[in-house]
Short mmCIF file of C-alpha atoms and ligand atoms in Angstrom, two decimals:
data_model
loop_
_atom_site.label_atom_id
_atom_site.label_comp_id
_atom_site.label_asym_id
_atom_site.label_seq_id
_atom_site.Cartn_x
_atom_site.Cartn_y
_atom_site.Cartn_z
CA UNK A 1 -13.73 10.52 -123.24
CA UNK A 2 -10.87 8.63 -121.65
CA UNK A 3 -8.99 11.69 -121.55
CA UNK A 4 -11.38 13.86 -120.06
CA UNK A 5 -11.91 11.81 -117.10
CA UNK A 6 -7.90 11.46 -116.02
CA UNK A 7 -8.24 15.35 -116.17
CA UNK A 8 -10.94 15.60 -113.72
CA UNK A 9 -10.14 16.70 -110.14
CA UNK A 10 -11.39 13.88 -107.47
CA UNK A 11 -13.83 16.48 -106.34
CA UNK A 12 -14.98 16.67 -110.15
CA UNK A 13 -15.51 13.01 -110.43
CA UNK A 14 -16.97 12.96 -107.25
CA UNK A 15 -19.88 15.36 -108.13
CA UNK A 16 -19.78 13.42 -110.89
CA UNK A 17 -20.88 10.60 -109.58
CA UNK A 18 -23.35 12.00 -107.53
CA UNK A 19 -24.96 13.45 -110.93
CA UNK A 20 -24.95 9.66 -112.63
CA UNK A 21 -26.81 8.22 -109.65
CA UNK A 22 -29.41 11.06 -109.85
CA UNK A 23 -29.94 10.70 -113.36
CA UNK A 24 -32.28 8.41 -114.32
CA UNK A 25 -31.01 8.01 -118.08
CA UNK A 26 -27.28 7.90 -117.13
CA UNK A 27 -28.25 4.79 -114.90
CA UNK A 28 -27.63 1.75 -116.47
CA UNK A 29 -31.61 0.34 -116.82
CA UNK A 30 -32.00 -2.44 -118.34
CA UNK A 31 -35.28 -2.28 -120.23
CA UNK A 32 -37.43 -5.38 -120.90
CA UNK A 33 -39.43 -4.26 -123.97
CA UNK A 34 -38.31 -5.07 -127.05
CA UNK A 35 -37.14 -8.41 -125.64
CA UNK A 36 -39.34 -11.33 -127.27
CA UNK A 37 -40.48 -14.78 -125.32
CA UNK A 38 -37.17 -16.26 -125.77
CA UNK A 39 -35.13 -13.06 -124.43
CA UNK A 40 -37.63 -12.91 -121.68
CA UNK A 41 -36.84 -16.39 -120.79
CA UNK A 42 -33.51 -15.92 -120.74
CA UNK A 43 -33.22 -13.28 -118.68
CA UNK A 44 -35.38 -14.78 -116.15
CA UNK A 45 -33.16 -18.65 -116.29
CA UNK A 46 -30.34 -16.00 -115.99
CA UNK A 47 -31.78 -15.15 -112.58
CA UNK A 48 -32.46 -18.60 -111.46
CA UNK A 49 -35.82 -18.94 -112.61
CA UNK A 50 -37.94 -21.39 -114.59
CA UNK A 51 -37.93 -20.24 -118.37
CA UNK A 52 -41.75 -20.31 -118.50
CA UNK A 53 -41.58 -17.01 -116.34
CA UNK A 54 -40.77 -15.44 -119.64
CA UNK A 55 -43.98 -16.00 -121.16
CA UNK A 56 -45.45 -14.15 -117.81
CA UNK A 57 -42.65 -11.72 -118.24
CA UNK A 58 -44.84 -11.07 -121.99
CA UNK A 59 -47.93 -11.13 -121.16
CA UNK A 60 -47.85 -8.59 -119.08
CA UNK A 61 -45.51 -6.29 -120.88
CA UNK A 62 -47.31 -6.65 -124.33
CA UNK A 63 -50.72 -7.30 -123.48
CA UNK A 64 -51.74 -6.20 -120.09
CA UNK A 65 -49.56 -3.38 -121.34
CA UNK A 66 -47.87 -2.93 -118.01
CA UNK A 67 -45.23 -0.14 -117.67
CA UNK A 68 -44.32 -1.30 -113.61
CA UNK A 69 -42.10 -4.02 -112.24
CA UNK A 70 -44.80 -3.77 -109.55
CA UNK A 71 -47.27 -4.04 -111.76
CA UNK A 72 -46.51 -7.99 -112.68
CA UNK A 73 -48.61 -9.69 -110.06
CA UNK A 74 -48.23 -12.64 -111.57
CA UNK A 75 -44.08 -12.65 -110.71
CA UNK A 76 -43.65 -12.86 -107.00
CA UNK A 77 -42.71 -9.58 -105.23
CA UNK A 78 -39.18 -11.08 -104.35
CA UNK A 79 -38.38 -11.90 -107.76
CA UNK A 80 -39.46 -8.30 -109.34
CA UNK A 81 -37.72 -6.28 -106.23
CA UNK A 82 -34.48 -8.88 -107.28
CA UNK A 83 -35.21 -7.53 -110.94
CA UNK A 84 -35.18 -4.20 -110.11
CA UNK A 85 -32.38 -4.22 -107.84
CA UNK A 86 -30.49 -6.10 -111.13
CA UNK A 87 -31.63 -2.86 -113.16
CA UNK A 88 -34.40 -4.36 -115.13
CA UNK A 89 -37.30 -2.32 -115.70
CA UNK A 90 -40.44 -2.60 -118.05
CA UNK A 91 -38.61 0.81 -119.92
CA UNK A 92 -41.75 0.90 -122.27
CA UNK A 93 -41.54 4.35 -124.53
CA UNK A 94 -43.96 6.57 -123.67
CA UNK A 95 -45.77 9.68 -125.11
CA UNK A 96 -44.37 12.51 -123.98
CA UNK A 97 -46.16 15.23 -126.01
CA UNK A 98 -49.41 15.56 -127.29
CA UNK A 99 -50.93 18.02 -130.30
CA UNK A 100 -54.36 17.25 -131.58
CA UNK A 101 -55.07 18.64 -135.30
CA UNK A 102 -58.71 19.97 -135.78
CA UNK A 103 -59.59 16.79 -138.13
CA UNK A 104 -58.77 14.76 -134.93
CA UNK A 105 -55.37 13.53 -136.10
CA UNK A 106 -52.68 13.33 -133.26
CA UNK A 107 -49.27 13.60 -133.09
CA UNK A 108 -46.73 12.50 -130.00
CA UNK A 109 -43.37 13.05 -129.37
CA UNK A 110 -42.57 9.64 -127.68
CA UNK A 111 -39.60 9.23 -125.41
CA UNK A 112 -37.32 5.84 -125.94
CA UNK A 113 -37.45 4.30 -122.66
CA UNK A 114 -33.66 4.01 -122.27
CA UNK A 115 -31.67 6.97 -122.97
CA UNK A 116 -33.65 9.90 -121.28
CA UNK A 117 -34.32 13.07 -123.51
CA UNK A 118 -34.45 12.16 -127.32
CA UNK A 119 -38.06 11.76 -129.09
CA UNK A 120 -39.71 9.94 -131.89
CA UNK A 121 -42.52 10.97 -133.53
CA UNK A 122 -45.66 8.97 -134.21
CA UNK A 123 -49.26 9.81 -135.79
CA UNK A 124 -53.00 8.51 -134.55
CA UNK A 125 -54.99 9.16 -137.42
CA UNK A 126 -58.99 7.86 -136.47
CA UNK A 127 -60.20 7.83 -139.34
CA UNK A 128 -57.25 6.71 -141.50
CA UNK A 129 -56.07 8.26 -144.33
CA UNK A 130 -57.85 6.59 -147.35
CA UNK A 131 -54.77 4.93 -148.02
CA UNK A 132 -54.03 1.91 -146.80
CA UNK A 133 -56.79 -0.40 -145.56
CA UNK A 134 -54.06 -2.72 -143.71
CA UNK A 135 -55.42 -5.85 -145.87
CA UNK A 136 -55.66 -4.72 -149.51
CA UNK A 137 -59.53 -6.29 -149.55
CA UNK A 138 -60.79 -2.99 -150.43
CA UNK A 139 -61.87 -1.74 -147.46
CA UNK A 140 -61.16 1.59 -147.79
CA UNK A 141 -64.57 2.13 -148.53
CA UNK A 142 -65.91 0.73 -144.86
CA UNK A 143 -67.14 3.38 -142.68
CA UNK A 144 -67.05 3.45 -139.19
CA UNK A 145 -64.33 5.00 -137.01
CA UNK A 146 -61.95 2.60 -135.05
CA UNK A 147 -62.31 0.14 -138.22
CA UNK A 148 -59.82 2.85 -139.56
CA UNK A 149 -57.92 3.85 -137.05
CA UNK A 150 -54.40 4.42 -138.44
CA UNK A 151 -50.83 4.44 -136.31
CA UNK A 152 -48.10 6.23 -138.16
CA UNK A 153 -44.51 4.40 -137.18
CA UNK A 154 -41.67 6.04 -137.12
CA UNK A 155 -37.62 3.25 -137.53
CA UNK A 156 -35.44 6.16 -137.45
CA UNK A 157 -34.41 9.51 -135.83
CA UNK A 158 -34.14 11.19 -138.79
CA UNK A 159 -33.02 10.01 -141.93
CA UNK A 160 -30.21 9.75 -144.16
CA UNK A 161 -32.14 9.02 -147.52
CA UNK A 162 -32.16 12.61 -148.51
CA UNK A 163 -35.61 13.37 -150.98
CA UNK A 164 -35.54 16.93 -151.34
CA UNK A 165 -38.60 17.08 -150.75
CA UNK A 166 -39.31 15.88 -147.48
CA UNK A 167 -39.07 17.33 -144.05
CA UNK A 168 -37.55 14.54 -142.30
CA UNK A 169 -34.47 14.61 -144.52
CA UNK A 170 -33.94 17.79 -143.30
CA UNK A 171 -33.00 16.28 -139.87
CA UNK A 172 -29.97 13.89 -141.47
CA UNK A 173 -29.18 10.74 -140.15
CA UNK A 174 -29.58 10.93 -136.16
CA UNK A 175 -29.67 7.12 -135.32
CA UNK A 176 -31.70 3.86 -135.44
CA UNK A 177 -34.78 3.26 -133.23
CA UNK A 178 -34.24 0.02 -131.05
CA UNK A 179 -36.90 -2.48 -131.72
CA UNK A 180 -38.93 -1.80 -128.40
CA UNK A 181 -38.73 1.97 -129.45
CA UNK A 182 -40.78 1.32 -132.28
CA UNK A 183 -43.04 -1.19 -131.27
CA UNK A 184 -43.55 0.70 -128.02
CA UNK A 185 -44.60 3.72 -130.24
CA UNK A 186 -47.71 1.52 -131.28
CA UNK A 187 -47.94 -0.05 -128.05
CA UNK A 188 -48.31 3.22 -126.09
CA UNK A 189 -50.89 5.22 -128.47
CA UNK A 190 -52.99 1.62 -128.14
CA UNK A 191 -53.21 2.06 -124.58
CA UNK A 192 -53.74 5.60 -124.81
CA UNK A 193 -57.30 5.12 -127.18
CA UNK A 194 -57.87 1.62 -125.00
CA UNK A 195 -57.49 -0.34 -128.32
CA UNK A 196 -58.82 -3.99 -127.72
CA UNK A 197 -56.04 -5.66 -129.88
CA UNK A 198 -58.04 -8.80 -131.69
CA UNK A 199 -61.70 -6.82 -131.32
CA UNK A 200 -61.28 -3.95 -133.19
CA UNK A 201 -59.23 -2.89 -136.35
CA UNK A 202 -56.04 -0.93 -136.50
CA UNK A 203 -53.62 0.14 -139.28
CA UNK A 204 -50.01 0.62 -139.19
CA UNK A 205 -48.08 2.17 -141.57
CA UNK A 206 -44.68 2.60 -141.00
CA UNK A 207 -44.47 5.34 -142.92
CA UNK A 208 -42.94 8.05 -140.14
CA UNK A 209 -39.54 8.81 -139.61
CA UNK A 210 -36.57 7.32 -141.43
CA UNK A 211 -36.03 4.83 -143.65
CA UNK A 212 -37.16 0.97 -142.58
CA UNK A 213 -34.90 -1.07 -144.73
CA UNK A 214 -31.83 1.19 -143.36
CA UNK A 215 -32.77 0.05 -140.26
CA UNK A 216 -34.36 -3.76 -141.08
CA UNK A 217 -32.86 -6.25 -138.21
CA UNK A 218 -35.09 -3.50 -135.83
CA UNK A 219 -37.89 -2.64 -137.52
CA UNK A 220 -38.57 -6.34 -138.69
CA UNK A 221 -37.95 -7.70 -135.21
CA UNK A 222 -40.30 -4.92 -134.09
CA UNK A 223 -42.87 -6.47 -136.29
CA UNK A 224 -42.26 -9.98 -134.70
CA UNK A 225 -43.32 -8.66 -131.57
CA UNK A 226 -46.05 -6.83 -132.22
CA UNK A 227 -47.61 -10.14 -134.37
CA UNK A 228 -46.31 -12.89 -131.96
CA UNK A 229 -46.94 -10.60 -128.82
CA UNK A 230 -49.29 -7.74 -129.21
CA UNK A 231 -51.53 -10.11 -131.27
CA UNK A 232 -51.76 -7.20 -134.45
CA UNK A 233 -51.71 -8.97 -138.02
CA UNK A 234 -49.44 -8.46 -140.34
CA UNK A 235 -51.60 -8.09 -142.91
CA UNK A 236 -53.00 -4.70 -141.51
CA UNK A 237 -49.18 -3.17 -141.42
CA UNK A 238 -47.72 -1.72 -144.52
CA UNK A 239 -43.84 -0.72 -144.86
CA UNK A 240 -43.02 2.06 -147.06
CA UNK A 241 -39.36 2.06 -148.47
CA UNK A 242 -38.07 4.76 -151.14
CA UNK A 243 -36.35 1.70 -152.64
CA UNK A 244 -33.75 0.26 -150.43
CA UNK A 245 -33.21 -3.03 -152.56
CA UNK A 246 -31.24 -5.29 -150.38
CA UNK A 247 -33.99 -4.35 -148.11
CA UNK A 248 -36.55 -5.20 -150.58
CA UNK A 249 -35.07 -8.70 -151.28
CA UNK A 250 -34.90 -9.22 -147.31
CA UNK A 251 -38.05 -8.26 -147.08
CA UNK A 252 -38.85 -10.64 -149.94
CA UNK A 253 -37.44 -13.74 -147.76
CA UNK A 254 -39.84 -13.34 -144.74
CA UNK A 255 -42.36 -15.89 -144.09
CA UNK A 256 -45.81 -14.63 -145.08
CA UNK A 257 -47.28 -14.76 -141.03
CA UNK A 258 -44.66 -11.85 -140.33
CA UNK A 259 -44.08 -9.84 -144.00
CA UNK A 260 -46.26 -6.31 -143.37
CA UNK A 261 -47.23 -5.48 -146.75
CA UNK A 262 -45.05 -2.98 -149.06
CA UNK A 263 -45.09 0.80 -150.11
CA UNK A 264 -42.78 2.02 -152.47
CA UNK A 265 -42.28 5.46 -152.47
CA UNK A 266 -42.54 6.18 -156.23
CA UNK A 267 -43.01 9.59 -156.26
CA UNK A 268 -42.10 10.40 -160.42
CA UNK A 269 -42.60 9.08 -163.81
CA UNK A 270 -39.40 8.03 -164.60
CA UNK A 271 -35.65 7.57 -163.53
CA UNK A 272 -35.05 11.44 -165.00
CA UNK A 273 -37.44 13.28 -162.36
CA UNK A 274 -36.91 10.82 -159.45
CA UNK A 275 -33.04 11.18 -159.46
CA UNK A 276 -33.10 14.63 -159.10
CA UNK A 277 -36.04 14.59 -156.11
CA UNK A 278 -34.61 11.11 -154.81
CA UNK A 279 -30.48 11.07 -154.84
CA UNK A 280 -31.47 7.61 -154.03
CA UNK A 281 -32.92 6.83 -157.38
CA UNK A 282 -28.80 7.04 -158.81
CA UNK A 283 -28.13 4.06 -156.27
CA UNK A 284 -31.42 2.00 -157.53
CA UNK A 285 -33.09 3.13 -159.96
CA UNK A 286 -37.01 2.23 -160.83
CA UNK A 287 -35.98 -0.78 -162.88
CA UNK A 288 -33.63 -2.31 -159.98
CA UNK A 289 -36.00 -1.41 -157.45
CA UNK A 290 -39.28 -3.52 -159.85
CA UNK A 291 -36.59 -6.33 -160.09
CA UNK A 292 -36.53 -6.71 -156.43
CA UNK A 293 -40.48 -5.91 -156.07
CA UNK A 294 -41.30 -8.68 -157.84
CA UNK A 295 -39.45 -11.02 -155.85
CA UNK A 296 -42.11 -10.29 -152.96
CA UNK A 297 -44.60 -13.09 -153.42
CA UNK A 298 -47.79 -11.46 -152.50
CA UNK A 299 -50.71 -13.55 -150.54
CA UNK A 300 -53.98 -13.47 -152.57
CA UNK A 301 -55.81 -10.26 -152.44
CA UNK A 302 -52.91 -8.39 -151.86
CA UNK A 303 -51.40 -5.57 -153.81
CA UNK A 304 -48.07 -3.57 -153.43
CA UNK A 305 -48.61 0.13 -153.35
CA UNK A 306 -46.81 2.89 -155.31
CA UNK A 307 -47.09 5.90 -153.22
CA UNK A 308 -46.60 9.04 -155.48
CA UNK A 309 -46.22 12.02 -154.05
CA UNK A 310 -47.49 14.96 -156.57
CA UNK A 311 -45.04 18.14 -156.22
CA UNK A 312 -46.66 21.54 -158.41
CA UNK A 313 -45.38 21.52 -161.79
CA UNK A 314 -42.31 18.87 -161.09
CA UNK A 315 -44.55 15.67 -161.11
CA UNK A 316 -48.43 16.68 -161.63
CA UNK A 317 -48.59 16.68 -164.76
CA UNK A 318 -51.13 14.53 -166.70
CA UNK A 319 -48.42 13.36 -168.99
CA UNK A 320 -46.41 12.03 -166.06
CA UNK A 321 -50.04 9.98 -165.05
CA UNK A 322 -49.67 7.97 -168.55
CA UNK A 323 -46.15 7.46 -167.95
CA UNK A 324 -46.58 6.31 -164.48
CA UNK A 325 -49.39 4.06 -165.66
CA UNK A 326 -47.23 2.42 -168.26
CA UNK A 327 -44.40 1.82 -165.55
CA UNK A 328 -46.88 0.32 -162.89
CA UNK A 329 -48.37 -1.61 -165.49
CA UNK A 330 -45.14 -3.11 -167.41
CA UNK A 331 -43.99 -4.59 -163.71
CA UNK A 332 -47.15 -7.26 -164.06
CA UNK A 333 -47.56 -6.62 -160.38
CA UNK A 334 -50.98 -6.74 -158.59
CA UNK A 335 -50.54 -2.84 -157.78
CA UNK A 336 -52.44 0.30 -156.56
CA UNK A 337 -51.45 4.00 -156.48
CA UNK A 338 -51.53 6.07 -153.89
CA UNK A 339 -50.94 9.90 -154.57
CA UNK A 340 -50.21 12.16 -151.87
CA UNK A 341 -50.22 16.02 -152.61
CA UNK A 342 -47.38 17.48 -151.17
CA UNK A 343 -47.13 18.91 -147.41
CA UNK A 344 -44.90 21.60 -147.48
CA UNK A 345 -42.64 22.61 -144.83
CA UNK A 346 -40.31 25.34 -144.31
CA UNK A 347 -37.19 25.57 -146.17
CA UNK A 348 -38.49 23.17 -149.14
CA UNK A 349 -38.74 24.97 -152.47
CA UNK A 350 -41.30 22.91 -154.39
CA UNK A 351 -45.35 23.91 -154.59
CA UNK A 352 -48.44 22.22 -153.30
CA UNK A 353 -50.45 20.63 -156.40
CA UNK A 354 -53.38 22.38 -157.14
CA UNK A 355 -56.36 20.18 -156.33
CA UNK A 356 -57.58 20.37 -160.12
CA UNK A 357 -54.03 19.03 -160.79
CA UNK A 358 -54.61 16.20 -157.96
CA UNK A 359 -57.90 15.25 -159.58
CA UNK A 360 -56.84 15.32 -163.32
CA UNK A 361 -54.06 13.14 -161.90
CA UNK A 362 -56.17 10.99 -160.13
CA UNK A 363 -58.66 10.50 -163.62
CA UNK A 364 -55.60 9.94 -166.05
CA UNK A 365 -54.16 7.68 -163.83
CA UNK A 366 -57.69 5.74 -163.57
CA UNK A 367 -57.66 5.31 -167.06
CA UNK A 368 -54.74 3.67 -167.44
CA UNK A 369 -56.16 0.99 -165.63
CA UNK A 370 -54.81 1.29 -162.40
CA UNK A 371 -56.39 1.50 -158.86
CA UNK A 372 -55.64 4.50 -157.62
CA UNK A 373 -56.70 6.51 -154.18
CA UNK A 374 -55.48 10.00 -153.17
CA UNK A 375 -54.84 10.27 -149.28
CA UNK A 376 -56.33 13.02 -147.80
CA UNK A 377 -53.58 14.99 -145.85
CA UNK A 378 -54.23 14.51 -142.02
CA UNK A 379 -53.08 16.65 -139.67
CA UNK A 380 -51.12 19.49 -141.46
CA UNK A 381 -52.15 21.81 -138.86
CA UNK A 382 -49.64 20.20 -136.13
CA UNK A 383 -47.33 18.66 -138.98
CA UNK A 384 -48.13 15.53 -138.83
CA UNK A 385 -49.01 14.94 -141.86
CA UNK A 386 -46.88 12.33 -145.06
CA UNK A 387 -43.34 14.47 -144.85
CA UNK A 388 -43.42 16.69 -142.12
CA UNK A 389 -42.50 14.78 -139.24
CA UNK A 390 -39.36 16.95 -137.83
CA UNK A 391 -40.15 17.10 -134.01
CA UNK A 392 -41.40 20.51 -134.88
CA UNK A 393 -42.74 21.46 -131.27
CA UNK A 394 -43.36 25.47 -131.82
CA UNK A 395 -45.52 26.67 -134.95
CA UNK A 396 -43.42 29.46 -134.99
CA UNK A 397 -40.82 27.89 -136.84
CA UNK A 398 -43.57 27.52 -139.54
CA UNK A 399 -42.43 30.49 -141.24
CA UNK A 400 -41.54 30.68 -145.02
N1 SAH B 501 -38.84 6.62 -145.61
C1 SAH B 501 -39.93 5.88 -146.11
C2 SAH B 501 -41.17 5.98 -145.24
C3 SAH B 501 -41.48 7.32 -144.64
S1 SAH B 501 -41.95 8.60 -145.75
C4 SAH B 501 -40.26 6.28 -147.51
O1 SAH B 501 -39.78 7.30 -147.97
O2 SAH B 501 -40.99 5.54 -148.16
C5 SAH B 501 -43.64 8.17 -146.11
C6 SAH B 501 -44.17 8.75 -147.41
O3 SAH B 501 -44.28 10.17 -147.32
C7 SAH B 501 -43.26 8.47 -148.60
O4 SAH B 501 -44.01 7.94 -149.66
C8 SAH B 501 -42.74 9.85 -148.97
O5 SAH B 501 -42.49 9.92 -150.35
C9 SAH B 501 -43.85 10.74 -148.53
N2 SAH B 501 -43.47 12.13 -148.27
C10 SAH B 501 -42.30 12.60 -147.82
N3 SAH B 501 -42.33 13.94 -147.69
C11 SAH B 501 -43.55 14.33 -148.08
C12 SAH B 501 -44.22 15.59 -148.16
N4 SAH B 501 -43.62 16.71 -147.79
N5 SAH B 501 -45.50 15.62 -148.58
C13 SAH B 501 -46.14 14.48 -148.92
N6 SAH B 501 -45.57 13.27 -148.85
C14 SAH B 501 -44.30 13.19 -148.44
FE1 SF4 B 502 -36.32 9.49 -145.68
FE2 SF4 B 502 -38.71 8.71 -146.58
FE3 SF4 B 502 -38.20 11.32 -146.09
FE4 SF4 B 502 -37.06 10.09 -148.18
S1 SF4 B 502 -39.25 10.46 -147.87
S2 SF4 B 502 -36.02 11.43 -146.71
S3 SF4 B 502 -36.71 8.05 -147.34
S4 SF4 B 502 -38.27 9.68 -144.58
#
């Protein structure tokens, strides 16, 4: 980089600069969300101001949901045109791209506020999925719409956990989300279905993109905020991890008002099958990742979910429901399964259970003794649904 800018003509570097001061994402904005109360207050002491401007500063970033400088009547003009001058700006994400799936399901590329062209993806799902309540009381069974209402999160671009089965993985490693890029995915599709935070009930799974516990520091302090700030309970988020154990034991450590509740991504009977779908499974396999499970101390009512996702003839098979009842069972957790058929996508080589599969599944499974729920697929006609989150913009490319 150094090199190529002592080769550049002064008329080069000239243009140059013109170009920077044009582009908005090559300017160096400072953005305010994903800063919590005591950032906020900084920042504004920093300026010469009383610290309790920083609790203004919040309020009307994460609840009056505010994406303006101009917009925070309660600062005086001086001090937000001083702010902006001093690069600071609200820098929310926001949704840059809409598809709607015929079951009402939608899915939005969302734009990090800082670094211009690079999206996330997230999911609204109205209705939820059947598979995670947000409170493990049961719930699932409530009707009524918004009570449902599910947000898909997404922690990274990409990811680098590699399950041969999923789209995502597809994608590799691109980077870490920033803590205000993924609370600001939740915070934008709120504003967008004029959520009341604290009247009605939403979900969030963070269950899109990536791999949370590769990316903790940032996803958990995205959690902070969205509990402290945004006023959503922690108890209606779950975290799904394909088994990250250091993660796990983290995760294990954090005070019960901010610990979402926990997914693991079982997805096969034994440490056999899951090695070869999950490479991950030779770093920690099932037994390690249990170990570190049952470190989690769970609040009463709740239950850690085994998501199991049922590939055609690799892991449908009734025998693998006994043997995944005897694993869930020997970990004396308080435990529910949730089996998701797979999604396919283009370029993966495994099969779609058949649904007589699913439902034999489903009934072994039962008998064993253990909850069990099998989330509808929502959205497979944009890709949004478990797995198939790949910033796939043009159907065309659905083509094997
Ligand atoms: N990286 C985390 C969270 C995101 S994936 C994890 O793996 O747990 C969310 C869930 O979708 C995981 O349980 C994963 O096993 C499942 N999944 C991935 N690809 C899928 C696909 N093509 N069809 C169905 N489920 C899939
Ligand atoms: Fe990553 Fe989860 Fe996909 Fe595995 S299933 S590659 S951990 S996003």
């Amino acid at each position: 980089m150094e090199m190529k800018y002592s080769m550049l003509s002064p008329t080069v570097t000239e243009n140059r600069s013109q170009f920077v001061r044009i582009d908005p994402g090559n300017v160096s904005r400072k953005p305010l969300f994903g800063l919590d109360a005591e950032a906020l207050a900084a920042v504004m002491v920093e300026m010469g101001e009383p610290g309790w401007r920083g609790r203004q500063l919040a309020e009307a970033i994460y609840c009056q949901l505010v994406t303006e400088l101009s917009e925070i009547t309660t600062l005086p003009r001086a001090l937000r045109e001083r702010m902006g001058a001093g690069g600071w700006e609200v820098g929310r994400p926001r949704i840059a791209q809409v598809f709607t799936s015929v079951d009402g399901t939608e899915r939005y590329l969302v734009q990090g506020g800082g670094d211009g062209g690079e999206t996330v993806e997230t999911v609204w799902m109205p209705e939820g999925d059947e598979g995670e309540a947000g409170d493990g009381s049961g719930e699932e069974a409530n009707s009524g719409t918004r009570s449902r209402a599910t947000i898909c999160v997404s922690s990274q671009v990409g990811c680098a956990v590699n399950c041969q089965f999923c789209l995502t993985a597809k994608l590799g490693f691109q980077r870490n989300l920033s803590a205000g890029e993924i609370a600001g995915q939740v915070v934008s599709v709120l504003e967008r279905h004029g959520v009341e935070v604290g009247r009605e009930r939403v979900n969030l799974v963070f269950m899109g993109m990536g791999e949370p516990f590769l990316n903790y520091d940032n996803f958990m302090a995205a959690v902070r905020l969205l509990v402290d700030e945004v006023g959503l309970s922690p108890q209606r988020m779950t975290v799904s991890t394909s088994g990250i154990v250091p993660g796990i034991e983290r995760f294990a450590l954090e005070p019960p008002e901010f610990r979402p509740k926990l997914a693991i991504s079982l997805n096969a009977p034994n440490d056999e099958v899951r090695a070869e779908i999950m490479p991950i499974n030779r770093r920690w396999p099932i037994e390690a990742v249990m170990e570190a499970v049952r470190k989690v101390k769970l609040r009463p009512r709740e239950r850690v979910t085994f998501e199991y996702v049922l590939l055609g003839g690799v892991t449908d098979r009734v025998e693998h429901a006994a043997e995944v009842g005897r694993l869930v069972r020997r970990t004396g957790l308080a435990a529910k399964v949730n089996l998701i058929a797979w999604n396919p996508g283009p370029g993966i080589g495994y099969t779609m259970p058949a649904a007589s599969a699913v439902e034999r599944f489903r009934a072994a499974l039962g008998a064993e003794g253990i909850p069990v729920y099998v989330r509808r697929p929502r959205g497979r006609d944009i890709f949004a649904a478990c797995g198939q989150l790949k910033r796939t913009v043009d159907s065309e490319q659905w083509s094997d």
